[in-house]
Tab-separated table of C-alpha atoms and ligand atoms in Angstrom:
chain	number	residue	atom	x	y	z
A	6	MET	CA	-97.470	6.508	-49.119
A	7	ALA	CA	-95.212	6.110	-46.080
A	8	HIS	CA	-91.876	7.900	-46.222
A	9	ARG	CA	-88.882	5.711	-45.470
A	10	VAL	CA	-87.017	7.706	-42.822
A	11	GLY	CA	-83.741	6.739	-41.124
A	12	ILE	CA	-83.663	7.599	-37.422
A	13	ILE	CA	-80.339	8.298	-35.709
A	14	GLY	CA	-81.302	9.057	-32.110
A	15	GLY	CA	-77.657	9.189	-31.060
A	16	ASP	CA	-76.537	9.969	-27.519
A	17	GLY	CA	-77.717	11.829	-24.434
A	18	ILE	CA	-80.912	13.797	-25.048
A	19	GLY	CA	-80.814	12.864	-28.771
A	20	PRO	CA	-83.114	9.817	-28.512
A	21	GLU	CA	-85.382	11.679	-26.043
A	22	VAL	CA	-86.096	14.624	-28.350
A	23	VAL	CA	-86.267	12.501	-31.519
A	24	GLY	CA	-88.869	10.275	-29.848
A	25	VAL	CA	-91.022	13.348	-29.255
A	26	ALA	CA	-90.485	14.623	-32.812
A	27	LEU	CA	-91.666	11.300	-34.283
A	28	LYS	CA	-94.740	11.329	-32.071
A	29	VAL	CA	-95.647	14.861	-33.236
A	30	VAL	CA	-95.086	14.045	-36.913
A	31	ARG	CA	-97.370	11.006	-36.657
A	32	ALA	CA	-99.970	13.031	-34.739
A	33	ALA	CA	-99.922	15.489	-37.673
A	34	GLY	CA	-100.914	12.633	-39.962
A	35	VAL	CA	-97.636	11.780	-41.699
A	36	GLU	CA	-96.984	8.089	-42.351
A	37	LEU	CA	-93.427	7.023	-41.627
A	38	ASP	CA	-91.638	3.785	-42.364
A	39	GLN	CA	-89.058	4.134	-39.591
A	40	VAL	CA	-85.588	2.559	-39.873
A	41	ASP	CA	-83.508	2.884	-36.688
A	42	TYR	CA	-79.722	3.245	-36.818
A	43	ASP	CA	-77.475	2.741	-33.818
A	44	LEU	CA	-74.768	5.354	-34.459
A	45	GLY	CA	-72.911	7.810	-32.242
A	46	GLY	CA	-70.699	7.853	-29.174
A	47	ARG	CA	-72.123	4.755	-27.501
A	48	ARG	CA	-71.564	2.599	-30.570
A	49	TYR	CA	-68.084	4.019	-31.120
A	50	LEU	CA	-67.036	3.274	-27.536
A	51	ALA	CA	-68.468	-0.251	-27.716
A	52	THR	CA	-67.235	-1.265	-31.183
A	53	GLY	CA	-64.787	1.361	-32.489
A	54	GLU	CA	-67.132	1.916	-35.453
A	55	VAL	CA	-68.304	5.399	-36.442
A	56	LEU	CA	-70.047	5.088	-39.834
A	57	PRO	CA	-69.371	1.785	-41.611
A	58	ASP	CA	-69.541	2.029	-45.427
A	59	SER	CA	-72.321	-0.561	-45.506
A	60	VAL	CA	-74.480	1.680	-43.286
A	61	LEU	CA	-73.677	4.732	-45.422
A	62	ASP	CA	-74.820	2.796	-48.507
A	63	GLU	CA	-78.085	1.899	-46.777
A	64	LEU	CA	-78.674	5.557	-45.879
A	65	ARG	CA	-78.413	6.508	-49.562
A	66	GLY	CA	-81.629	4.626	-50.304
A	67	LEU	CA	-83.766	6.452	-47.699
A	68	ASP	CA	-86.215	9.328	-48.298
A	69	ALA	CA	-84.820	11.339	-45.344
A	70	ILE	CA	-82.797	11.066	-42.140
A	71	LEU	CA	-83.738	12.498	-38.735
A	72	LEU	CA	-80.872	12.846	-36.248
A	73	GLY	CA	-80.990	13.738	-32.553
A	74	ALA	CA	-77.434	14.463	-31.439
A	75	VAL	CA	-74.221	12.509	-31.094
A	76	GLY	CA	-71.389	12.818	-28.595
A	77	THR	CA	-70.448	11.622	-25.138
A	78	PRO	CA	-67.761	13.070	-22.871
A	79	GLU	CA	-65.564	9.963	-23.372
A	80	VAL	CA	-65.280	10.328	-27.161
A	81	PRO	CA	-62.335	12.511	-28.244
A	82	PRO	CA	-63.289	15.702	-30.143
A	83	GLY	CA	-63.399	15.302	-33.909
A	84	VAL	CA	-64.122	11.559	-34.058
A	85	LEU	CA	-67.894	11.896	-34.510
A	86	GLU	CA	-67.857	15.389	-36.037
A	87	ARG	CA	-65.578	14.368	-38.905
A	88	GLY	CA	-66.332	10.640	-39.021
A	89	LEU	CA	-70.122	10.821	-38.833
A	90	LEU	CA	-71.662	14.307	-39.171
A	91	LEU	CA	-69.281	15.779	-41.754
A	92	LYS	CA	-68.928	12.423	-43.526
A	93	MET	CA	-72.685	12.268	-44.121
A	94	ARG	CA	-72.740	15.890	-45.313
A	95	PHE	CA	-69.982	15.223	-47.839
A	96	ALA	CA	-70.928	11.688	-48.920
A	97	LEU	CA	-74.635	12.499	-49.326
A	98	ASP	CA	-73.791	15.893	-50.901
A	99	LEU	CA	-75.905	17.811	-48.366
A	100	TYR	CA	-74.679	21.109	-49.750
A	101	VAL	CA	-77.150	23.445	-48.067
A	102	ASN	CA	-77.425	23.827	-44.316
A	103	LEU	CA	-80.675	25.687	-43.718
A	104	ARG	CA	-81.470	27.209	-40.325
A	105	PRO	CA	-84.630	29.198	-39.589
A	106	PHE	CA	-84.778	31.745	-36.786
A	107	LYS	CA	-88.110	33.019	-35.591
A	108	ALA	CA	-89.141	34.470	-32.273
A	109	GLY	CA	-92.314	32.835	-30.968
A	110	PRO	CA	-95.467	34.841	-30.340
A	111	GLY	CA	-95.097	37.091	-27.336
A	112	ARG	CA	-91.418	36.389	-26.808
A	113	HIS	CA	-88.822	39.160	-26.970
A	114	ASN	CA	-87.018	39.899	-30.228
A	115	ASP	CA	-90.251	40.113	-32.179
A	116	GLY	CA	-88.312	41.308	-35.226
A	117	VAL	CA	-86.524	37.982	-35.655
A	118	ASP	CA	-87.842	36.075	-38.688
A	119	PHE	CA	-85.103	35.020	-41.063
A	120	LEU	CA	-83.268	32.005	-42.475
A	121	VAL	CA	-79.555	31.355	-42.871
A	122	VAL	CA	-78.379	29.332	-45.882
A	123	ARG	CA	-74.948	27.988	-44.992
A	124	GLU	CA	-72.729	26.308	-47.585
A	125	ASN	CA	-72.217	22.837	-46.116
A	126	THR	CA	-69.584	20.937	-48.115
A	127	GLU	CA	-66.638	23.299	-48.704
A	128	GLY	CA	-64.745	26.153	-47.047
A	129	THR	CA	-62.481	25.457	-44.094
A	130	TYR	CA	-64.504	22.317	-43.303
A	131	ALA	CA	-63.392	20.491	-46.451
A	132	GLY	CA	-60.359	19.296	-44.485
A	133	GLU	CA	-57.605	20.844	-46.577
A	134	GLY	CA	-54.417	21.320	-44.581
A	135	GLY	CA	-51.945	19.483	-42.447
A	136	PHE	CA	-49.005	19.555	-40.088
A	137	LEU	CA	-45.325	19.949	-40.791
A	138	ARG	CA	-42.701	19.176	-38.121
A	139	GLN	CA	-45.525	18.253	-35.765
A	140	GLY	CA	-44.630	18.356	-32.084
A	141	THR	CA	-41.400	20.315	-32.618
A	142	PRO	CA	-40.743	24.003	-31.908
A	143	HIS	CA	-40.840	24.574	-35.696
A	144	GLU	CA	-44.280	23.065	-36.069
A	145	ILE	CA	-46.535	24.424	-38.793
A	146	ALA	CA	-50.284	23.841	-39.133
A	147	THR	CA	-52.223	24.982	-42.195
A	148	GLN	CA	-55.992	24.896	-42.646
A	149	GLY	CA	-57.135	25.884	-46.109
A	150	SER	CA	-60.490	27.090	-47.343
A	151	VAL	CA	-61.870	25.353	-50.431
A	152	ASN	CA	-64.277	27.411	-52.551
A	153	THR	CA	-65.365	26.144	-55.958
A	154	ARG	CA	-67.424	28.132	-58.443
A	155	MET	CA	-69.818	25.157	-58.720
A	156	GLY	CA	-70.138	24.756	-54.957
A	157	VAL	CA	-70.692	28.444	-54.256
A	158	GLU	CA	-73.074	28.911	-57.170
A	159	ARG	CA	-75.446	26.051	-56.305
A	160	CYS	CA	-75.677	27.302	-52.720
A	161	VAL	CA	-76.234	30.933	-53.753
A	162	ARG	CA	-78.852	29.858	-56.314
A	163	PHE	CA	-80.742	27.904	-53.636
A	164	ALA	CA	-80.704	31.009	-51.414
A	165	PHE	CA	-82.071	33.231	-54.196
A	166	GLU	CA	-84.869	30.748	-54.906
A	167	LEU	CA	-85.726	30.585	-51.213
A	168	ALA	CA	-85.765	34.401	-50.965
A	169	ARG	CA	-88.017	34.571	-54.041
A	170	SER	CA	-90.541	32.251	-52.340
A	171	ARG	CA	-90.871	34.547	-49.326
A	172	GLU	CA	-92.933	37.662	-48.871
A	173	ARG	CA	-90.043	40.087	-48.429
A	174	LYS	CA	-87.886	38.618	-51.222
A	175	HIS	CA	-84.590	39.820	-49.810
A	176	LEU	CA	-81.168	38.129	-49.708
A	177	THR	CA	-78.024	39.265	-47.866
A	178	LEU	CA	-74.576	37.873	-48.652
A	179	VAL	CA	-72.411	37.655	-45.514
A	180	HIS	CA	-68.653	37.196	-45.881
A	181	LYS	CA	-65.398	38.988	-45.122
A	182	THR	CA	-64.517	40.176	-48.604
A	183	ASN	CA	-62.262	42.960	-47.326
A	184	VAL	CA	-59.761	40.524	-45.793
A	185	LEU	CA	-60.477	37.118	-47.377
A	186	THR	CA	-59.921	38.659	-50.791
A	187	PHE	CA	-59.695	35.428	-52.821
A	188	ALA	CA	-62.598	33.410	-51.439
A	189	GLY	CA	-64.604	36.587	-50.805
A	190	ASP	CA	-64.123	37.736	-54.378
A	191	LEU	CA	-65.365	34.422	-55.760
A	192	TRP	CA	-68.435	34.574	-53.489
A	193	GLN	CA	-69.236	38.201	-54.390
A	194	ARG	CA	-68.833	37.683	-58.145
A	195	THR	CA	-70.924	34.508	-58.073
A	196	PHE	CA	-73.600	36.257	-55.997
A	197	ASP	CA	-73.708	39.183	-58.454
A	198	ASP	CA	-73.897	36.842	-61.468
A	199	VAL	CA	-76.752	34.766	-60.038
A	200	ALA	CA	-78.583	37.940	-58.918
A	201	ARG	CA	-79.054	38.894	-62.584
A	202	SER	CA	-81.549	36.012	-62.947
A	203	PHE	CA	-83.505	37.166	-59.862
A	204	ASP	CA	-84.584	40.753	-60.635
A	205	ASP	CA	-87.444	40.464	-58.134
A	206	VAL	CA	-85.137	39.712	-55.162
A	207	GLY	CA	-83.566	42.648	-53.309
A	208	THR	CA	-79.937	42.147	-52.240
A	209	ALA	CA	-77.433	43.415	-49.691
A	210	TYR	CA	-73.936	42.591	-48.469
A	211	ASN	CA	-72.627	42.593	-44.869
A	212	HIS	CA	-69.208	41.761	-43.498
A	213	VAL	CA	-69.590	38.960	-40.962
A	214	ASP	CA	-68.443	41.080	-38.029
A	215	ALA	CA	-71.025	43.749	-38.859
A	216	ALA	CA	-73.659	41.023	-39.232
A	217	CYS	CA	-72.975	39.995	-35.605
A	218	ILE	CA	-73.866	43.512	-34.478
A	219	TYR	CA	-77.016	43.614	-36.608
A	220	PHE	CA	-78.110	40.183	-35.328
A	221	VAL	CA	-78.227	41.635	-31.827
A	222	HIS	CA	-79.394	45.197	-32.482
A	223	ASP	CA	-81.367	45.084	-35.734
A	224	PRO	CA	-82.284	41.488	-36.699
A	225	GLY	CA	-85.437	42.721	-38.442
A	226	ARG	CA	-83.333	43.776	-41.426
A	227	TYR	CA	-82.790	40.159	-42.452
A	228	ASP	CA	-85.014	37.896	-44.547
A	229	VAL	CA	-82.607	35.311	-46.036
A	230	ILE	CA	-78.830	35.230	-45.510
A	231	VAL	CA	-76.320	33.198	-47.519
A	232	THR	CA	-72.796	32.585	-46.259
A	233	ASP	CA	-69.902	30.135	-46.229
A	234	ASN	CA	-69.441	27.086	-44.024
A	235	LEU	CA	-67.430	28.567	-41.133
A	236	PHE	CA	-69.176	31.946	-40.939
A	237	GLY	CA	-72.500	30.110	-41.146
A	238	ASP	CA	-71.592	27.795	-38.278
A	239	ILE	CA	-70.742	30.661	-35.948
A	240	LEU	CA	-73.474	33.050	-37.088
A	241	THR	CA	-76.201	30.426	-36.635
A	242	ASP	CA	-75.237	29.854	-32.997
A	243	LEU	CA	-75.714	33.585	-32.490
A	244	GLY	CA	-78.995	33.304	-34.392
A	245	GLY	CA	-80.090	30.586	-31.980
A	246	ALA	CA	-79.335	32.832	-29.024
A	247	ILE	CA	-81.478	35.707	-30.367
A	248	GLY	CA	-84.217	33.525	-31.870
A	249	GLY	CA	-85.622	31.655	-28.899
A	250	GLY	CA	-82.609	29.792	-27.563
A	251	ILE	CA	-80.869	26.467	-28.124
A	252	GLY	CA	-84.043	24.507	-27.346
A	253	ARG	CA	-85.698	25.929	-30.476
A	254	ALA	CA	-82.840	26.063	-33.019
A	255	ALA	CA	-83.537	23.632	-35.880
A	256	SER	CA	-81.651	22.744	-39.031
A	257	ALA	CA	-81.869	20.937	-42.343
A	258	ASN	CA	-78.909	19.548	-44.275
A	259	LEU	CA	-80.324	19.503	-47.778
A	260	ASN	CA	-79.458	17.801	-51.015
A	261	PRO	CA	-81.685	20.084	-53.118
A	262	ALA	CA	-80.854	18.091	-56.259
A	263	ARG	CA	-82.537	15.135	-54.484
A	264	THR	CA	-79.939	12.615	-55.625
A	265	GLY	CA	-80.272	11.111	-52.121
A	266	PRO	CA	-81.825	11.727	-48.707
A	267	SER	CA	-81.578	15.024	-46.836
A	268	LEU	CA	-80.807	15.091	-43.118
A	269	PHE	CA	-82.683	17.020	-40.442
A	270	GLU	CA	-81.379	17.705	-36.922
A	271	PRO	CA	-81.676	20.107	-34.010
A	272	VAL	CA	-78.672	22.432	-33.719
A	273	HIS	CA	-77.976	21.448	-30.115
A	274	GLY	CA	-75.760	18.589	-28.970
A	275	SER	CA	-76.390	15.599	-26.719
A	276	ALA	CA	-76.441	17.761	-23.548
A	277	PRO	CA	-74.972	15.128	-21.196
A	278	ASP	CA	-75.573	17.534	-18.294
A	279	ILE	CA	-79.353	17.109	-18.545
A	280	ALA	CA	-79.667	13.724	-20.312
A	281	GLY	CA	-82.208	11.479	-18.612
A	282	THR	CA	-83.638	14.258	-16.439
A	283	GLY	CA	-86.560	15.241	-18.696
A	284	GLN	CA	-85.313	18.826	-18.903
A	285	ALA	CA	-84.558	18.786	-22.644
A	286	ASP	CA	-86.783	21.067	-24.709
A	287	PRO	CA	-87.950	18.903	-27.648
A	288	ARG	CA	-89.016	21.890	-29.794
A	289	ALA	CA	-85.771	22.128	-31.812
A	290	ALA	CA	-86.196	18.474	-32.832
A	291	VAL	CA	-89.904	18.990	-33.582
A	292	ILE	CA	-89.158	22.002	-35.821
A	293	SER	CA	-86.408	19.996	-37.571
A	294	ALA	CA	-88.896	17.178	-38.171
A	295	ALA	CA	-91.388	19.727	-39.552
A	296	MET	CA	-88.694	20.898	-41.993
A	297	MET	CA	-88.332	17.248	-43.014
A	298	CYS	CA	-92.076	16.980	-43.624
A	299	ASP	CA	-91.898	20.158	-45.708
A	300	PHE	CA	-89.088	18.726	-47.861
A	301	LEU	CA	-91.094	15.492	-48.262
A	302	GLY	CA	-94.061	17.485	-49.603
A	303	GLU	CA	-96.297	17.163	-46.512
A	304	GLY	CA	-97.392	20.812	-46.479
A	305	ASP	CA	-100.672	20.233	-44.596
A	306	ALA	CA	-98.884	18.425	-41.776
A	307	VAL	CA	-96.318	21.227	-41.561
A	308	ALA	CA	-99.106	23.774	-41.126
A	309	ARG	CA	-100.645	21.659	-38.333
A	310	ILE	CA	-97.299	21.297	-36.543
A	311	GLN	CA	-96.573	25.027	-36.893
A	312	LYS	CA	-99.961	25.908	-35.440
A	313	ALA	CA	-99.467	23.416	-32.607
A	314	LEU	CA	-96.055	24.931	-31.807
A	315	ASP	CA	-97.559	28.434	-31.724
A	316	THR	CA	-100.446	27.502	-29.446
A	317	THR	CA	-98.190	25.575	-27.028
A	318	ASP	CA	-95.369	28.111	-27.058
A	319	ASP	CA	-95.616	28.878	-23.347
A	320	VAL	CA	-96.121	25.267	-22.186
A	321	LYS	CA	-93.513	24.269	-19.623
A	322	GLY	CA	-92.777	20.841	-18.182
A	323	THR	CA	-90.754	17.746	-18.944
A	324	THR	CA	-89.666	16.695	-22.435
A	325	THR	CA	-92.573	14.246	-22.561
A	326	GLN	CA	-95.142	16.737	-21.231
A	327	ILE	CA	-94.166	19.396	-23.780
A	328	GLY	CA	-94.201	16.766	-26.542
A	329	ASP	CA	-97.645	15.469	-25.540
A	330	ALA	CA	-99.015	19.025	-25.510
A	331	ILE	CA	-97.683	19.696	-29.035
A	332	ALA	CA	-98.934	16.335	-30.338
A	333	ALA	CA	-102.377	16.919	-28.827
A	334	ALA	CA	-102.578	20.360	-30.491
A	335	CYS	CA	-101.803	18.954	-33.975
B	13	NAI	P1	-75.006	21.022	-26.140
B	13	NAI	O1	-75.824	21.687	-27.181
B	13	NAI	O2	-75.191	19.564	-25.992
B	13	NAI	O3	-75.305	21.711	-24.708
B	13	NAI	C1	-75.028	23.083	-24.439
B	13	NAI	C2	-75.931	23.575	-23.300
B	13	NAI	O4	-77.267	23.727	-23.782
B	13	NAI	C3	-76.013	22.589	-22.132
B	13	NAI	O5	-76.078	23.308	-20.921
B	13	NAI	C4	-77.309	21.847	-22.387
B	13	NAI	O6	-77.919	21.370	-21.205
B	13	NAI	C5	-78.164	22.922	-23.058
B	13	NAI	N1	-79.118	22.326	-24.019
B	13	NAI	C6	-78.824	21.749	-25.212
B	13	NAI	N2	-79.927	21.314	-25.829
B	13	NAI	C7	-80.954	21.593	-25.015
B	13	NAI	C8	-82.365	21.380	-25.090
B	13	NAI	N3	-82.934	20.762	-26.141
B	13	NAI	N4	-83.131	21.806	-24.051
B	13	NAI	C9	-82.584	22.416	-22.990
B	13	NAI	N5	-81.257	22.656	-22.865
B	13	NAI	C10	-80.452	22.248	-23.850
B	13	NAI	O7	-73.489	21.366	-26.462
B	13	NAI	P2	-72.159	20.849	-25.735
B	13	NAI	O8	-72.359	20.775	-24.262
B	13	NAI	O9	-71.078	21.699	-26.264
B	13	NAI	O10	-71.908	19.387	-26.296
B	13	NAI	C11	-72.327	18.185	-25.655
B	13	NAI	C12	-72.016	17.014	-26.567
B	13	NAI	O11	-72.803	17.122	-27.774
B	13	NAI	C13	-70.573	16.947	-27.022
B	13	NAI	O12	-70.193	15.595	-27.065
B	13	NAI	C14	-70.599	17.530	-28.416
B	13	NAI	O13	-69.571	17.040	-29.218
B	13	NAI	C15	-71.943	17.076	-28.919
B	13	NAI	N6	-72.541	17.917	-29.984
B	13	NAI	C16	-73.207	17.261	-30.970
B	13	NAI	C17	-73.843	17.964	-31.958
B	13	NAI	C18	-74.584	17.192	-33.002
B	13	NAI	O14	-74.801	16.000	-32.857
B	13	NAI	N7	-75.020	17.820	-34.067
B	13	NAI	C19	-73.827	19.424	-31.994
B	13	NAI	C20	-73.160	20.023	-30.859
B	13	NAI	C21	-72.527	19.286	-29.902
B	14	MG	MG1	-72.234	25.006	-34.537
């Protein structure tokens, strides 16, 4: 049966790479009932609308959402991040942000093959804080970090289950427990509690600053990592840099409880500097779409896409040429 998938191409290279991803998914034999949504910087500039409630309600009824990237230089920072991307994460309860990092065959950093599970609905991104005496010399700005036992536990549990499904069965908690002693303590205690139900999964803990060093010098030590929202955001950009570059960094925003659709998107932005030139690498969007197929239970198609990505790893050319090569290899 066709999966009902919402498509948010967005701005800049977003629609270009999403177009390729859809072509590859169909070439791999997955039937999609595609519903296009005009959201992002262009729509905001034209209408002042970011994510109308009626659209959000429509999204709730979909099987999945595939997003390219949103943002144009004219839109002030924060408008689309908070009003569209974060709003969908919170409203659709996409509490796991999953990012795989794997060096392709023959590329450097052969030891890179791990996943980061980033908590996606709490921490410093929950929006707690405010100004006092704004604009005066006595101005104060606070930005709190929200960590609930429920929110941390469901994320940590997902990470343990993911680690259990992999060959190495290893999970590392990354935090800053030595300085962030309240949030860090809650994370460590929750991690230790959940670990008791996963005897077969090996565990480790790294401070986030040490993890940055290991990412560069010893990435082979990692299998699955679980961390909070802010550390995960920063660490996954570093992961992208060591794992094949921004053109290959993919992500899934998951609602593992499946009370609504999950959202899949490349990590990169709308790249206005290369939009329309055909220079965008579509692989990050293709890998994100493969993660979507995986979540929708299309395992055979995922295997075909993965094989096609491996055999076309060194193909260079325009966005369309790379996409056609991957689609033809499916
Ligand atoms: P960016 O990821 O769009 O671009 C950073 C650099 O990487 C640029 O030089 C770009 O040409 C290059 N690049 C990005 N994707 C590429 C690809 N697939 N192939 C080849 N090169 C690629 O980040 P930047 O410049 O900070 O942001 C541009 C706009 O995108 C902003 O409006 C920003 O707010 C938005 N943005 C949106 C995101 C989203 O929708 N999830 C995420 C990050 C940024
Ligand atoms: Mg980021």
